[in-house]
GROMACS .gro file of C-alpha atoms in nm:
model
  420
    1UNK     CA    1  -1.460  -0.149  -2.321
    2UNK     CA    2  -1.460   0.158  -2.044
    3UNK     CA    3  -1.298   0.486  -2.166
    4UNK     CA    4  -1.338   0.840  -1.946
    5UNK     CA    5  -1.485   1.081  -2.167
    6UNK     CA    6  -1.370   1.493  -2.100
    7UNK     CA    7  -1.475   1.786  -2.239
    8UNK     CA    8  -1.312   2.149  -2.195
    9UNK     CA    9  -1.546   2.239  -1.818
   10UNK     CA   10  -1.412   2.583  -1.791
   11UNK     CA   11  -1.367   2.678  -1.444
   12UNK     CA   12  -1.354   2.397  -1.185
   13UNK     CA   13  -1.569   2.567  -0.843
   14UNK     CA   14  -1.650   2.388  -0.479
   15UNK     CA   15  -1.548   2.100  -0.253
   16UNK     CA   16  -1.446   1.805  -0.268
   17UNK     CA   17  -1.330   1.519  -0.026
   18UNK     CA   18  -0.993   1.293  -0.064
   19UNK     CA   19  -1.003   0.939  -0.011
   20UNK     CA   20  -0.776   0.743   0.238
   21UNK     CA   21  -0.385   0.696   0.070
   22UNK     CA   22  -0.356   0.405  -0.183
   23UNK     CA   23  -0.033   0.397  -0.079
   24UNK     CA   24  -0.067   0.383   0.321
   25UNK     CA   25  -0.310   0.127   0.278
   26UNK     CA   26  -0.169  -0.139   0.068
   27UNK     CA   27   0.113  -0.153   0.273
   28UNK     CA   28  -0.096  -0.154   0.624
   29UNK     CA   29  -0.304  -0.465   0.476
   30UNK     CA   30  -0.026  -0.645   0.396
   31UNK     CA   31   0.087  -0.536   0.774
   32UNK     CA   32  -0.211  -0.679   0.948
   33UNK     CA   33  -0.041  -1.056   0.820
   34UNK     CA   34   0.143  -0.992   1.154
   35UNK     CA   35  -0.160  -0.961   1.435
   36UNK     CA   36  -0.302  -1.200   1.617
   37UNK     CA   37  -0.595  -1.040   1.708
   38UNK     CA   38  -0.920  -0.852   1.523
   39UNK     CA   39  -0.769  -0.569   1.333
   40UNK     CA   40  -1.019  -0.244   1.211
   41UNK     CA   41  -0.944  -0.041   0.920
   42UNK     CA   42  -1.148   0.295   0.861
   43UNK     CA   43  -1.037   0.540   0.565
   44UNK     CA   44  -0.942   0.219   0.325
   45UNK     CA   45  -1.002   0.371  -0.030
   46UNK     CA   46  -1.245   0.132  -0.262
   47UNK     CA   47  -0.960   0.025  -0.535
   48UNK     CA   48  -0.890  -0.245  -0.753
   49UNK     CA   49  -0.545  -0.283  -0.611
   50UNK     CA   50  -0.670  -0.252  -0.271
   51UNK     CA   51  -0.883  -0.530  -0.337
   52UNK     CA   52  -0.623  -0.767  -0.518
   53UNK     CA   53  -0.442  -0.701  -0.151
   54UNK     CA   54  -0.744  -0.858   0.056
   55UNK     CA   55  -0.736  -1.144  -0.216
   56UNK     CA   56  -0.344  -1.187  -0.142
   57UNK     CA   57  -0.453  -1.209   0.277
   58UNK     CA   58  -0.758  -1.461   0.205
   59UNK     CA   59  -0.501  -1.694  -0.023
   60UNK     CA   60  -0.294  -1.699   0.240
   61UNK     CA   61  -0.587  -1.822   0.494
   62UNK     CA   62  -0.649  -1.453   0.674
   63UNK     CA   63  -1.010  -1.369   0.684
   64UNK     CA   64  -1.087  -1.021   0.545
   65UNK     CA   65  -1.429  -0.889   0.573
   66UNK     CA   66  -1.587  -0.494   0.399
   67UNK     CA   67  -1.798  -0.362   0.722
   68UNK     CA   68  -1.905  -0.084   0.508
   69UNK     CA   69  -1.778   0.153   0.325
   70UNK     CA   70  -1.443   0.240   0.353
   71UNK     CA   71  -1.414  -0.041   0.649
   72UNK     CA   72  -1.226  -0.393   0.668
   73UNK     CA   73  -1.180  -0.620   0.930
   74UNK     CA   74  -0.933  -0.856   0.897
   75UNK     CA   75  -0.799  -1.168   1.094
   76UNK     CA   76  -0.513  -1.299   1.070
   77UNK     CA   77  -0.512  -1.550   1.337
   78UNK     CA   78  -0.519  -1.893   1.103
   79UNK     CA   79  -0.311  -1.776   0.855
   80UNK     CA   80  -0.177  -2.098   0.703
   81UNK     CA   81  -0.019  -2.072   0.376
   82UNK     CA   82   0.322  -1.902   0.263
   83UNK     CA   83   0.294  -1.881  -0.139
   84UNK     CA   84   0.130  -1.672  -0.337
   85UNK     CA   85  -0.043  -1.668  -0.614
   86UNK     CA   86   0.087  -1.566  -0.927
   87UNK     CA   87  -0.232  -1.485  -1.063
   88UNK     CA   88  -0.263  -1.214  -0.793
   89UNK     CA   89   0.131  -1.159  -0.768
   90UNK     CA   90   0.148  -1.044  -1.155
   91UNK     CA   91  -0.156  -0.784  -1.121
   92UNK     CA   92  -0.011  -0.542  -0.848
   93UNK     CA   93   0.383  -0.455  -0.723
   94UNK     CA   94   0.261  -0.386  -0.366
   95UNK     CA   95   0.193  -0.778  -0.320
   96UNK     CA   96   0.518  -0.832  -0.275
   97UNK     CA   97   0.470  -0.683   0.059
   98UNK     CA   98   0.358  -0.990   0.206
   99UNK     CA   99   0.701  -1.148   0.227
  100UNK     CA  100   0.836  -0.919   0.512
  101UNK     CA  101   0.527  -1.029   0.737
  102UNK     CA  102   0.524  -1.422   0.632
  103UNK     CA  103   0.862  -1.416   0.722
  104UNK     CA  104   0.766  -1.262   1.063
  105UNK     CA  105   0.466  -1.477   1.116
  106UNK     CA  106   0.568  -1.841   0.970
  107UNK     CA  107   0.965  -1.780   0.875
  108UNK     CA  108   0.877  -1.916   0.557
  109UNK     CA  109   0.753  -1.706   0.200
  110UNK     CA  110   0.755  -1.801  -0.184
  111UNK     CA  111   0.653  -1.521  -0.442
  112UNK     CA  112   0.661  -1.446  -0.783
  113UNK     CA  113   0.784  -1.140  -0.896
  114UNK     CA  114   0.527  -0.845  -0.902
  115UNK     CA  115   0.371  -0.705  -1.184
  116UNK     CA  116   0.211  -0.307  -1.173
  117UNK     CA  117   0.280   0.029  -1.364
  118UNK     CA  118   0.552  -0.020  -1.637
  119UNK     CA  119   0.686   0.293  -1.555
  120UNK     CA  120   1.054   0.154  -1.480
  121UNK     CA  121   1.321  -0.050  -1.316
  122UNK     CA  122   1.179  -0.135  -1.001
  123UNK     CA  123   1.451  -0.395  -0.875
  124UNK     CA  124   1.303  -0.596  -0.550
  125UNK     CA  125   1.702  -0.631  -0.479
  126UNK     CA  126   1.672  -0.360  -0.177
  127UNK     CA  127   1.422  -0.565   0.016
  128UNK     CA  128   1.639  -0.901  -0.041
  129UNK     CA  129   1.909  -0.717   0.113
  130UNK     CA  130   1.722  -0.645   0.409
  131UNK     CA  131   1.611  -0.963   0.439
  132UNK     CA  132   1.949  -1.105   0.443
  133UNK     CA  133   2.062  -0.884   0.720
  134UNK     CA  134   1.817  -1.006   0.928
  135UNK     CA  135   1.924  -1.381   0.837
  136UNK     CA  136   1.671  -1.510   0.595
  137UNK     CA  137   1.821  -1.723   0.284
  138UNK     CA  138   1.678  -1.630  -0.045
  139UNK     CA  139   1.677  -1.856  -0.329
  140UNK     CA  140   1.576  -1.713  -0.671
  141UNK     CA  141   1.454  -1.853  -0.943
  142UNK     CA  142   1.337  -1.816  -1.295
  143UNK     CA  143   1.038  -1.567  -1.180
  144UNK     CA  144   1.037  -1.699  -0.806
  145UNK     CA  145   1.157  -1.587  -0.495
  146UNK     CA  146   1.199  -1.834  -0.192
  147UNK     CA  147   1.308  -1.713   0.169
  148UNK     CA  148   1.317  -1.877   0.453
  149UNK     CA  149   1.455  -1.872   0.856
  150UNK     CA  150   1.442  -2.065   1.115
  151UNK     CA  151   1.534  -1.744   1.297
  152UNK     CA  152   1.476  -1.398   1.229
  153UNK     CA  153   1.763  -1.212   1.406
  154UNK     CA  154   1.770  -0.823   1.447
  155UNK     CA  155   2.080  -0.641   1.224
  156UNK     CA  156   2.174  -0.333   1.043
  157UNK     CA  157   2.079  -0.244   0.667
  158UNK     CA  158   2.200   0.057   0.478
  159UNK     CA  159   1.961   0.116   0.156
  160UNK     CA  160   2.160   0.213  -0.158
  161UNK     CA  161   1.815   0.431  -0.250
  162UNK     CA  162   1.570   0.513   0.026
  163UNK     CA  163   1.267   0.286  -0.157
  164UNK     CA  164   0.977   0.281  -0.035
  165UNK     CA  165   0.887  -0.056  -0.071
  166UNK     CA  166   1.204  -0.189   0.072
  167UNK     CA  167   1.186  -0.001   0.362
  168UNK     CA  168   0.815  -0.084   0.455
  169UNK     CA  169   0.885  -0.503   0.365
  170UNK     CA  170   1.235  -0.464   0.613
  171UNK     CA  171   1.030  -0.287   0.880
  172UNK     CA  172   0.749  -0.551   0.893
  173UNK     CA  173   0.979  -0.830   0.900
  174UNK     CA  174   1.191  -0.679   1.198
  175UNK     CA  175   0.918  -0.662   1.419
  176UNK     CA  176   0.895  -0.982   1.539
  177UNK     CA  177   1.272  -1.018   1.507
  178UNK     CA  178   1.503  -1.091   1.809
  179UNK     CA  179   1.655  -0.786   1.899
  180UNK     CA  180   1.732  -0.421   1.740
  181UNK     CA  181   1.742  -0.383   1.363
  182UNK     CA  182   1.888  -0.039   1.224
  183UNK     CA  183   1.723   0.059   0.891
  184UNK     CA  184   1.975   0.376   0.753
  185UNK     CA  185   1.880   0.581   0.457
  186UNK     CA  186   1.551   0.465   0.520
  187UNK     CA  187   1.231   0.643   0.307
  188UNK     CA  188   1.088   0.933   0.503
  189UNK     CA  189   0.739   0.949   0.314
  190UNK     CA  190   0.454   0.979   0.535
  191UNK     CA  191   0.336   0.655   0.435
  192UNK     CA  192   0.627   0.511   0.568
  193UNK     CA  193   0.503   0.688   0.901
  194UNK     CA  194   0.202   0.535   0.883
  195UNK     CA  195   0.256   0.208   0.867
  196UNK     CA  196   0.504   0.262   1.164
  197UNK     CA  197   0.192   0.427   1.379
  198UNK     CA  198  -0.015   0.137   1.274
  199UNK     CA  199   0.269  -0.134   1.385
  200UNK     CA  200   0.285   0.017   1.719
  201UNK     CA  201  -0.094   0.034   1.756
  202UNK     CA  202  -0.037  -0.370   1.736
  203UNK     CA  203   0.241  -0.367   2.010
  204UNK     CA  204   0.526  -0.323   1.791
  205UNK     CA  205   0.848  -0.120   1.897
  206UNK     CA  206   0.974   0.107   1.595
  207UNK     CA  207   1.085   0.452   1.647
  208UNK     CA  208   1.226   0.723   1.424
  209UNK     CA  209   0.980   0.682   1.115
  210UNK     CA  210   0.990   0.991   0.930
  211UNK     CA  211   1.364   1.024   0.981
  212UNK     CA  212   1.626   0.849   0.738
  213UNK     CA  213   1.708   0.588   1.010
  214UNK     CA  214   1.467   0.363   1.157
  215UNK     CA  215   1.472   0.170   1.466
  216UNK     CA  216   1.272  -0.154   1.557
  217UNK     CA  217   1.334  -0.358   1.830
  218UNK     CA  218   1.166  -0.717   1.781
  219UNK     CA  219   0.867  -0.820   1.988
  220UNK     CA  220   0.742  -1.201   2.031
  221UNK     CA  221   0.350  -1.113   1.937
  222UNK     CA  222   0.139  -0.834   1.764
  223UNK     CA  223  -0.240  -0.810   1.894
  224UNK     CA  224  -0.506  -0.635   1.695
  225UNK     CA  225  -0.592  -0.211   1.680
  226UNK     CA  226  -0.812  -0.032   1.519
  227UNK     CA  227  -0.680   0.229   1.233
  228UNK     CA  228  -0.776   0.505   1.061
  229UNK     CA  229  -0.531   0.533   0.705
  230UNK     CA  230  -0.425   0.857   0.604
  231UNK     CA  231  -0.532   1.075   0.322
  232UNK     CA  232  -0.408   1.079  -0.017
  233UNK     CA  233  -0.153   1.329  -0.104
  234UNK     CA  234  -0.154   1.207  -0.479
  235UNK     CA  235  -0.547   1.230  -0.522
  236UNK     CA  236  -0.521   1.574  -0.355
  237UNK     CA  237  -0.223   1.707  -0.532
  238UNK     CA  238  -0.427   1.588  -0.847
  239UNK     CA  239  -0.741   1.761  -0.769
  240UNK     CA  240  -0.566   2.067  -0.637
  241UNK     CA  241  -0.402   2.067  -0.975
  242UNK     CA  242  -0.752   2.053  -1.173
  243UNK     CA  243  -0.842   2.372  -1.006
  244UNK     CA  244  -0.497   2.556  -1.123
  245UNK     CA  245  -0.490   2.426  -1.458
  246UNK     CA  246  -0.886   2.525  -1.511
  247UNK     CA  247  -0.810   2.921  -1.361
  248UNK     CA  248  -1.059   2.731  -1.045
  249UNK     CA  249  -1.160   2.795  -0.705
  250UNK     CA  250  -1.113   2.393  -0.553
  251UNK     CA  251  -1.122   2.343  -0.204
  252UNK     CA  252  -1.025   1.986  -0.145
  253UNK     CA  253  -1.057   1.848   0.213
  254UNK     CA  254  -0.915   1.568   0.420
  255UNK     CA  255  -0.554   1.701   0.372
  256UNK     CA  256  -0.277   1.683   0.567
  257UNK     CA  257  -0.085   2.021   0.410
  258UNK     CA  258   0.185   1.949   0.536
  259UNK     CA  259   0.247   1.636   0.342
  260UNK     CA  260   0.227   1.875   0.002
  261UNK     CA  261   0.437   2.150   0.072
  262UNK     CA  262   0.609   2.065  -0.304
  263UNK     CA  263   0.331   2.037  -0.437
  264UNK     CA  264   0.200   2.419  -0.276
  265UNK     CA  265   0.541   2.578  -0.358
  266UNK     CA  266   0.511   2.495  -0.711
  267UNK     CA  267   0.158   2.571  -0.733
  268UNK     CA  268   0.253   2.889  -0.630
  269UNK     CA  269   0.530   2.967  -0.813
  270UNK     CA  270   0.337   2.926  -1.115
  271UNK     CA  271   0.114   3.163  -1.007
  272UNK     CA  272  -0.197   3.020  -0.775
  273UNK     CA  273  -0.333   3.143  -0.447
  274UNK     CA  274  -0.291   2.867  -0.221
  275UNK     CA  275  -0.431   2.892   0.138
  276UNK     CA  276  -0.363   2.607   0.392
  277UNK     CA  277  -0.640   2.514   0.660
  278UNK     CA  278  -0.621   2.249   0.919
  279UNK     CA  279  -0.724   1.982   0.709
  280UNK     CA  280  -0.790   2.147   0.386
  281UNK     CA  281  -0.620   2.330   0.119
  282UNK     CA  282  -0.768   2.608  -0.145
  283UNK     CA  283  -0.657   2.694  -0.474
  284UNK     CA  284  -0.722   2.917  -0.716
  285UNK     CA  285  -0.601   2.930  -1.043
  286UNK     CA  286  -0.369   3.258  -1.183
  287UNK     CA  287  -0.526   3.383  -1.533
  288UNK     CA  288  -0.194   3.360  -1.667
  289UNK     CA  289  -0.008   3.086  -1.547
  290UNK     CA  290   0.387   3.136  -1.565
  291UNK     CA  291   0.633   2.868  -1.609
  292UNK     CA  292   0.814   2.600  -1.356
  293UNK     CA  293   1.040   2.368  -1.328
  294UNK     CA  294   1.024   2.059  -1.111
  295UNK     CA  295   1.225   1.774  -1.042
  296UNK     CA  296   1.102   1.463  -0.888
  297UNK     CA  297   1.306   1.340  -0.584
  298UNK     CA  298   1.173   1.099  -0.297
  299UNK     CA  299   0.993   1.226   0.013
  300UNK     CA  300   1.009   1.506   0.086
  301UNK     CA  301   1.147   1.648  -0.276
  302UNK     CA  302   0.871   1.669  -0.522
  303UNK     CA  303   0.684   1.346  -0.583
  304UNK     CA  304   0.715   1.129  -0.867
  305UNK     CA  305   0.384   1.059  -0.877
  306UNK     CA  306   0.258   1.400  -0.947
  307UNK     CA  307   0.526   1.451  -1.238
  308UNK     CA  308   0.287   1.331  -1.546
  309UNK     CA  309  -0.034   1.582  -1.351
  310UNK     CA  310   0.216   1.870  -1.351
  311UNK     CA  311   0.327   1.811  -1.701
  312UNK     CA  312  -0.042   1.883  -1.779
  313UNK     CA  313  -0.034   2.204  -1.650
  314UNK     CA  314   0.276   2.352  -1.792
  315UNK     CA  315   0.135   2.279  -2.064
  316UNK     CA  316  -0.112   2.607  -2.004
  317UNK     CA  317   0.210   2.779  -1.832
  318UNK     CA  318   0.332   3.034  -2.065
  319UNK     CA  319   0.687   2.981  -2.153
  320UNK     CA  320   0.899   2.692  -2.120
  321UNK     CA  321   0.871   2.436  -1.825
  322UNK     CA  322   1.144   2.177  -1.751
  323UNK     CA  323   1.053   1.823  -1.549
  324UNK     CA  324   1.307   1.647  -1.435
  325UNK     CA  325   1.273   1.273  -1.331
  326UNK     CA  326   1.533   1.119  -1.133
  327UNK     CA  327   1.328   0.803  -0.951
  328UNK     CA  328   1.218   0.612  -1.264
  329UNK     CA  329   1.357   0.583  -1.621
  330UNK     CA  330   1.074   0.550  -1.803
  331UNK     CA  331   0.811   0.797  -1.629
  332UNK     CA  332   0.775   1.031  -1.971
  333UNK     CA  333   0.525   0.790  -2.177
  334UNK     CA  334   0.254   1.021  -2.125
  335UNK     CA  335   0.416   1.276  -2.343
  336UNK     CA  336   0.354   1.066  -2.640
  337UNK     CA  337  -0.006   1.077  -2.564
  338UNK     CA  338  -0.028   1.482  -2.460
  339UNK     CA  339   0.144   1.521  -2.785
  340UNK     CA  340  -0.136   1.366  -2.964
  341UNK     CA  341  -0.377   1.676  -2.780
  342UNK     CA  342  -0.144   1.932  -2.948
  343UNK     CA  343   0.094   1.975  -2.627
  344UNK     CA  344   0.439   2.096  -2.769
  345UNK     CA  345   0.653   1.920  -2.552
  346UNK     CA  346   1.011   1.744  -2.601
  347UNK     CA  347   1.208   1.440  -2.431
  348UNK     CA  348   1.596   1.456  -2.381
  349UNK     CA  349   1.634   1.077  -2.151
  350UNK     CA  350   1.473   1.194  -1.802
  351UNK     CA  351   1.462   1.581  -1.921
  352UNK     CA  352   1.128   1.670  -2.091
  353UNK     CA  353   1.078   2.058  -2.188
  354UNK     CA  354   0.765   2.179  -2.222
  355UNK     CA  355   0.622   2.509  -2.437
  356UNK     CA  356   0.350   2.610  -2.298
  357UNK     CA  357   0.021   2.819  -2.298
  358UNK     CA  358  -0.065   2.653  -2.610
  359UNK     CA  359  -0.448   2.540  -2.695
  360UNK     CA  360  -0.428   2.144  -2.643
  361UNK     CA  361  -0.695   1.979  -2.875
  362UNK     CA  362  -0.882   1.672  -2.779
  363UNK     CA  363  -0.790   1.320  -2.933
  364UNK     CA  364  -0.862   0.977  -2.837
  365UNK     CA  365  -0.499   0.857  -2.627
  366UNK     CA  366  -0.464   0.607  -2.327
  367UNK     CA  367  -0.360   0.582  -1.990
  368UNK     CA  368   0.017   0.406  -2.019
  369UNK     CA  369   0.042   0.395  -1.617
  370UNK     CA  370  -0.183   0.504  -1.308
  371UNK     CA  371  -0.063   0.887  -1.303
  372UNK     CA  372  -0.044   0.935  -1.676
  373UNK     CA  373  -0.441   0.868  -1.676
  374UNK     CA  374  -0.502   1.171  -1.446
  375UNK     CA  375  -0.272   1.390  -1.618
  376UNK     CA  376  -0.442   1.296  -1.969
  377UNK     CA  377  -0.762   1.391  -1.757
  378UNK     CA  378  -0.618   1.688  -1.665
  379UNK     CA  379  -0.508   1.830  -2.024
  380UNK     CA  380  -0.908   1.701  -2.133
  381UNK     CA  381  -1.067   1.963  -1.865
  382UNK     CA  382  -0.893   2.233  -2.091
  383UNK     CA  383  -0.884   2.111  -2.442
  384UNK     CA  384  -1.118   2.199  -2.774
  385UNK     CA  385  -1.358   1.906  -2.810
  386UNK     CA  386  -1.362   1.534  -2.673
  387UNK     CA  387  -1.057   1.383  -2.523
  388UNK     CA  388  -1.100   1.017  -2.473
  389UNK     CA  389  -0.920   0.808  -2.224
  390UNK     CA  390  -0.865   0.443  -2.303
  391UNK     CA  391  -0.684   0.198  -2.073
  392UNK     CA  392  -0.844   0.332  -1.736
  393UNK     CA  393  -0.780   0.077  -1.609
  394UNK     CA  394  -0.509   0.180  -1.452
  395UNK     CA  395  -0.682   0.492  -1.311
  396UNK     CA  396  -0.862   0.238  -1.158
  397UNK     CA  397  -0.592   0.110  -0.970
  398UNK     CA  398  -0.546   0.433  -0.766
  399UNK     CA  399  -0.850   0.684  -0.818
  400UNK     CA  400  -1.140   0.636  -0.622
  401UNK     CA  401  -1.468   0.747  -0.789
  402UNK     CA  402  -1.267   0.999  -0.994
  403UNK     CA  403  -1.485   1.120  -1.259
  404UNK     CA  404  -1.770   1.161  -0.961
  405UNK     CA  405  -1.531   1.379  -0.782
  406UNK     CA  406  -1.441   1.614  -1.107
  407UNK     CA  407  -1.792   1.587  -1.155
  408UNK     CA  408  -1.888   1.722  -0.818
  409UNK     CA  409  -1.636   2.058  -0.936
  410UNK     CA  410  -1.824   2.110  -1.242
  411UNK     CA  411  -1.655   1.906  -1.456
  412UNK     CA  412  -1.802   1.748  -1.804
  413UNK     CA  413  -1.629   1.434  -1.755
  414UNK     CA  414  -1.780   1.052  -1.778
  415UNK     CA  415  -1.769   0.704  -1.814
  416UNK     CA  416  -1.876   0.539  -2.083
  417UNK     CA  417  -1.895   0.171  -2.321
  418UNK     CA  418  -1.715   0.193  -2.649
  419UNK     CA  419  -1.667  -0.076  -2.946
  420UNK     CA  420  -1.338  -0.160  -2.955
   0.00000   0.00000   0.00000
């Protein structure tokens, strides 16, 4: 069995490059279902779930093929099958992004329901909706969903939450719909913006990405493009957060700054020198780190995803930090394990308080989701002894090369084969 092995580093110095979005690429895979033509991906981090995606695409009869690294090509000219696999459907949530293209490309999908982080209620209901609206029927079954049109036909959906998911599955479908189709309270994240930059690369007609309403109007075709995916926001909000928690000097390139203005603010108010570059951001780490509170709010409020990292670092902010998390019920499980490292930290539903600028101790705890791995990371670079982090495989699903990267800061961090 892998565990990631961390031991207190002291001050985390130098550079160090973010990967191409997890989240912008899943999405844009499952996207290129809908050309016709040779499509070129550059930027594509190396991920398990990024891989399970170009297993969903072959199953279905696309051809995907690794150029090098970082670089896919994928065809989906032949596709010829509309069900997935469960086997590949249980392993990752973002496979259920498939069904918004199949229903573009063949009018025809079957899925099971997706698997991924248990980190919540993450009802596919929203993207059924959508799907409605543009007049699919939807059968449902014990674990199953069927959908099916003879004819997809443009129309109006209001989300009851902007989610992500729903909006990128509603906006692939609508594509090759006949006519306009209105998305309101759509999700503004910048993958969202993304995918819609990508889509019109292949000839598709979808303005006001970004915004809370989104406008396609259907085309008959998509060709190929080529595409370069975005970078990371959560990988650099992570590794911007190693240098503050470590009193560092990190400069971590490939940024878009703009997409972590959240992220900065509250780095700052806790008491880091940021500086913002083109494509880079710098921080350095306040000796005495003062205490924030955050609450977690979809794009562009502060990210979920960086709730469990930040939890980490109140830990070292003197006083008493409050997270709030409003877009998942269950997002605190990492507490349980930071408790077992000494953190003095308490959980009131989705209000967790945390005392900080307290030693944390290391202790042998596991990665419950994909975010809580980093942030047990995190608390390790700071903590008395070893801290040993089981489960990674769920880092896995979204870090690329991570302990390299902490490595290339100075961190004493690897991986390494333990009895079980």
């Amino acid at each position: 069995m892998e565990k990631i092995q961390v031991t207190s580093s002291g001050p985390l110095r130098g550079k160090v490059r973010v990967s191409g979005a997890k989240n912008a690429a899943l999405p844009i895979i499952a996207a290129s279902l809908l050309g016709t033509e040779d499509i070129y991906l550059e930027e594509v981090p190396d991920l398990k779930d990024v891989k399970i995606m170009c297993q969903v695409l072959e199953s279905l009869g696309a051809d995907v093929q690794p150029l090098g690294p970082g670089e896919l090509k994928i065809n989906a000219s032949k596709i010829n099958n509309y069900k997935t696999k469960y086997e590949l459907m249980s392993k990752m949530r973002a496979s259920f992004l498939v069904m918004g293209p199949l229903l573009g490309r063949l009018g025809r999908t079957e899925n099971s329901l997706p698997g991924g982080c248990n980190i919540g209620s993450r009802p596919i209901d929203l993207h059924l909706k959508g799907f409605r609206a543009l007049g699919v029927e939807v059968e449902e079954d014990i674990g199953n969903v069927l959908a099916y049109t003879d004819h997809l036909q443009g129309g109006r959906i209001y989300l009851d939450f902007p989610s992500v998911g729903a909006t990128e599955n509603i906006m692939m479908a609508a594509v090759l719909a006949e006519g306009e189709t209105i998305i309101d309270n759509a999700a503004m994240e910048p993958e969202i913006v993304d995918l819609a930059s990508f889509l019109g690369k292949l000839g598709a007609r979808v303005t006001g990405a970004g915004t809370s309403t989104i406008r396609i109007r259907g085309v008959k075709e998509l060709g190929g493009t080529k595409h370069s995916i975005i970078p990371d926001r959560i990988e650099a909000g992570t590794l911007m957060v190693a240098g503050a928690i470590t009193g560092g000097d990190v400069l971590v390139e490939n940024i878009i700054p703009s997409h972590m203005k959240p992220i900065i603010a509250k780095l700052q108010e806790a008491g880091c020198l940021v500086e913002e570059f083109d494509d880079a951001v710098r921080v350095k780490g306040g000796q005495d780190l003062k205490a924030i509170n955050i609450k977690t709010l979809p794009y562009p409020g502060f990210p979920t995803d960086m709730q469990a990292q930040f939890i980490a670092l109140m830990t070292q902010c003197k006083g008493t930090s409050t997270a709030i998390e409003t877009v998942f019920e269950n997002r605190f499980m990492h507490v349980d394990e930071l408790k077992k490292m000494k953190a003095d930290i308490s959980v009131d539903e989705r209000v967790a308080m945390i005392s900080g600028g307290k030693k944390l101790k290391g202790a042998k705890v596991n990665a419950t989701d994909l975010r809580a791995g980093a942030a047990l990371i995190l608390a390790g670079l700071v903590a008395d002894g070893v801290t040993e982090v089981g489960e990674i495989y769920h880092i896995d699903r979204g870090y690329e090369n991570i302990e390299e990267k902490f490595r290339s800061l100075g961190a004493n961090i690897q991986r390494v084969q333990v009895d079980q």
